[in-house]
Amino acid sequence: MQGQASIRQGYVAGEFMTRTYRISGEVEAKGTPILDQLNDLNALFLHLKRMFISPLLDPTVLTGNFEQGEVRKDTLGLVVLSQWRDGLPLREGRYVGPDHVDREVFVVVSGFEVEGAIRLHKSVNVPNFVRTTPEQFIPIFDAKATLTARRSVVFKGGAILVNRGHIEVFAMLKD
């Protein structure tokens, strides 16, 4: 399964995964990238438009579709975005720059195995960054997420935003 494409101007489409549900929808960017909205400590919910809800273990079943709705951010394990640039914060210098390198990682989060790359300055200690960054969600680029309960369910995206509070296992694939 592929993440949705970002198709409407000013909106970012994605797959929002909880432990039990897949919520497909769009977030209005309004000059605030989705990563910054997820990391905003003053907002408990994320507002979605064109929202479709399906159970993770049976993703072809549509539980409901709504013109708009709210998703509690702390229940999200990960967010799959088709374009890697959609996973950047407004101040993208933390993840993009001439001295930044991709480091391959493996993460188990909310029943998913996620493989991809964390893109940081080459001097950053990645395990320390994951343990200590104040951000709740961190981007993993050019990633895929495999549902462990049903390995045939795989989501791929240019960026997968991972909820640090739901990480069960984190490892570097190469040192």
C-alpha positions as a Python dict, from the first residue, in 0.01 Angstrom:
ca = {
    (1, 'M'): (0, 0, 0),
    (2, 'Q'): (126, 345, -81),
    (3, 'G'): (64, 659, 120),
    (4, 'Q'): (-171, 905, -44),
    (5, 'A'): (-33, 1177, -268),
    (6, 'S'): (-51, 1537, -156),
    (7, 'I'): (-302, 1660, -412),
    (8, 'R'): (-490, 1966, -283),
    (9, 'Q'): (-306, 2296, -257),
    (10, 'G'): (-246, 2386, 108),
    (11, 'Y'): (-320, 2034, 235),
    (12, 'V'): (-102, 1734, 316),
    (13, 'A'): (-259, 1391, 272),
    (14, 'G'): (-146, 1097, 479),
    (15, 'E'): (-219, 774, 658),
    (16, 'F'): (-256, 822, 1035),
    (17, 'M'): (-205, 497, 1228),
    (18, 'T'): (-319, 413, 1577),
    (19, 'R'): (-274, 67, 1730),
    (20, 'T'): (-606, -45, 1585),
    (21, 'Y'): (-709, 196, 1307),
    (22, 'R'): (-588, 346, 984),
    (23, 'I'): (-720, 696, 929),
    (24, 'S'): (-667, 840, 582),
    (25, 'G'): (-710, 1212, 555),
    (26, 'E'): (-572, 1555, 485),
    (27, 'V'): (-428, 1816, 719),
    (28, 'E'): (-447, 2184, 629),
    (29, 'A'): (-90, 2316, 631),
    (30, 'K'): (-188, 2685, 689),
    (31, 'G'): (180, 2776, 690),
    (32, 'T'): (238, 2522, 969),
    (33, 'P'): (382, 2191, 847),
    (34, 'I'): (224, 1870, 975),
    (35, 'L'): (533, 1781, 1183),
    (36, 'D'): (505, 2113, 1368),
    (37, 'Q'): (132, 2057, 1423),
    (38, 'L'): (201, 1712, 1567),
    (39, 'N'): (474, 1852, 1795),
    (40, 'D'): (259, 2144, 1918),
    (41, 'L'): (218, 2076, 2290),
    (42, 'N'): (-76, 2318, 2313),
    (43, 'A'): (-303, 2108, 2089),
    (44, 'L'): (-421, 1762, 2196),
    (45, 'F'): (-594, 1684, 1864),
    (46, 'L'): (-506, 1707, 1495),
    (47, 'H'): (-782, 1831, 1265),
    (48, 'L'): (-833, 1616, 952),
    (49, 'K'): (-1039, 1676, 640),
    (50, 'R'): (-1174, 1405, 406),
    (51, 'M'): (-1127, 1143, 675),
    (52, 'F'): (-1168, 768, 607),
    (53, 'I'): (-1137, 517, 893),
    (54, 'S'): (-1057, 145, 857),
    (55, 'P'): (-948, -125, 1103),
    (56, 'L'): (-577, -203, 1062),
    (57, 'L'): (-629, -579, 1052),
    (58, 'D'): (-891, -545, 778),
    (59, 'P'): (-795, -229, 587),
    (60, 'T'): (-1044, -293, 304),
    (61, 'V'): (-1338, -245, 543),
    (62, 'L'): (-1453, 115, 572),
    (63, 'T'): (-1566, 194, 927),
    (64, 'G'): (-1664, 546, 834),
    (65, 'N'): (-1591, 848, 621),
    (66, 'F'): (-1631, 1205, 736),
    (67, 'E'): (-1584, 1545, 581),
    (68, 'Q'): (-1376, 1642, 885),
    (69, 'G'): (-1282, 1514, 1227),
    (70, 'E'): (-1027, 1514, 1506),
    (71, 'V'): (-757, 1259, 1588),
    (72, 'R'): (-596, 1255, 1929),
    (73, 'K'): (-224, 1302, 1862),
    (74, 'D'): (-94, 1093, 2152),
    (75, 'T'): (-280, 786, 2018),
    (76, 'L'): (-104, 808, 1682),
    (77, 'G'): (188, 569, 1644),
    (78, 'L'): (295, 691, 1304),
    (79, 'V'): (193, 905, 1008),
    (80, 'V'): (279, 800, 653),
    (81, 'L'): (334, 1081, 400),
    (82, 'S'): (407, 1024, 33),
    (83, 'Q'): (650, 1315, -14),
    (84, 'W'): (960, 1345, 206),
    (85, 'R'): (938, 1725, 207),
    (86, 'D'): (593, 1700, 370),
    (87, 'G'): (768, 1547, 672),
    (88, 'L'): (988, 1851, 738),
    (89, 'P'): (922, 2115, 1004),
    (90, 'L'): (903, 2487, 923),
    (91, 'R'): (1262, 2520, 1047),
    (92, 'E'): (1391, 2244, 823),
    (93, 'G'): (1761, 2304, 901),
    (94, 'R'): (1754, 2024, 1157),
    (95, 'Y'): (1683, 1767, 885),
    (96, 'V'): (1814, 1926, 563),
    (97, 'G'): (2155, 2072, 493),
    (98, 'P'): (2481, 2020, 305),
    (99, 'D'): (2639, 1831, 597),
    (100, 'H'): (2339, 1608, 666),
    (101, 'V'): (2358, 1235, 606),
    (102, 'D'): (2102, 955, 600),
    (103, 'R'): (2145, 689, 867),
    (104, 'E'): (1943, 374, 828),
    (105, 'V'): (1727, 277, 1125),
    (106, 'F'): (1484, 9, 1236),
    (107, 'V'): (1200, 107, 1470),
    (108, 'V'): (919, -97, 1623),
    (109, 'V'): (631, 137, 1701),
    (110, 'S'): (261, 70, 1764),
    (111, 'G'): (264, -274, 1607),
    (112, 'F'): (465, -166, 1302),
    (113, 'E'): (822, -238, 1196),
    (114, 'V'): (955, 80, 1034),
    (115, 'E'): (1270, 88, 822),
    (116, 'G'): (1413, 403, 670),
    (117, 'A'): (1664, 680, 727),
    (118, 'I'): (1699, 952, 986),
    (119, 'R'): (1853, 1254, 816),
    (120, 'L'): (2063, 1464, 1054),
    (121, 'H'): (2393, 1652, 1062),
    (122, 'K'): (2679, 1402, 1052),
    (123, 'S'): (2796, 1502, 1402),
    (124, 'V'): (2465, 1407, 1568),
    (125, 'N'): (2455, 1088, 1775),
    (126, 'V'): (2132, 935, 1640),
    (127, 'P'): (2042, 707, 1936),
    (128, 'N'): (2099, 999, 2173),
    (129, 'F'): (1888, 1225, 1951),
    (130, 'V'): (1599, 974, 1953),
    (131, 'R'): (1619, 942, 2333),
    (132, 'T'): (1649, 1312, 2416),
    (133, 'T'): (1489, 1533, 2149),
    (134, 'P'): (1200, 1736, 2290),
    (135, 'E'): (994, 1660, 1978),
    (136, 'Q'): (723, 1397, 2017),
    (137, 'F'): (725, 1302, 1649),
    (138, 'I'): (1041, 1252, 1443),
    (139, 'P'): (1064, 1194, 1067),
    (140, 'I'): (1209, 882, 910),
    (141, 'F'): (1266, 933, 538),
    (142, 'D'): (1221, 697, 242),
    (143, 'A'): (1058, 453, 481),
    (144, 'K'): (828, 156, 491),
    (145, 'A'): (609, 38, 777),
    (146, 'T'): (510, -329, 800),
    (147, 'L'): (217, -426, 1022),
    (148, 'T'): (354, -705, 1242),
    (149, 'A'): (14, -872, 1294),
    (150, 'R'): (-40, -897, 916),
    (151, 'R'): (290, -872, 730),
    (152, 'S'): (117, -830, 393),
    (153, 'V'): (3, -482, 505),
    (154, 'V'): (289, -248, 418),
    (155, 'F'): (283, 131, 391),
    (156, 'K'): (559, 318, 207),
    (157, 'G'): (627, 688, 210),
    (158, 'G'): (879, 959, 148),
    (159, 'A'): (846, 1030, 520),
    (160, 'I'): (700, 842, 813),
    (161, 'L'): (654, 1049, 1127),
    (162, 'V'): (708, 827, 1430),
    (163, 'N'): (567, 896, 1777),
    (164, 'R'): (865, 864, 2013),
    (165, 'G'): (633, 781, 2303),
    (166, 'H'): (521, 465, 2122),
    (167, 'I'): (867, 337, 2023),
    (168, 'E'): (925, -14, 2159),
    (169, 'V'): (1258, -87, 1983),
    (170, 'F'): (1506, 140, 1807),
    (171, 'A'): (1825, 27, 1633),
    (172, 'M'): (2075, 155, 1380),
    (173, 'L'): (2101, -73, 1077),
    (174, 'K'): (2461, 40, 1014),
    (175, 'D'): (2706, 208, 1249),
}
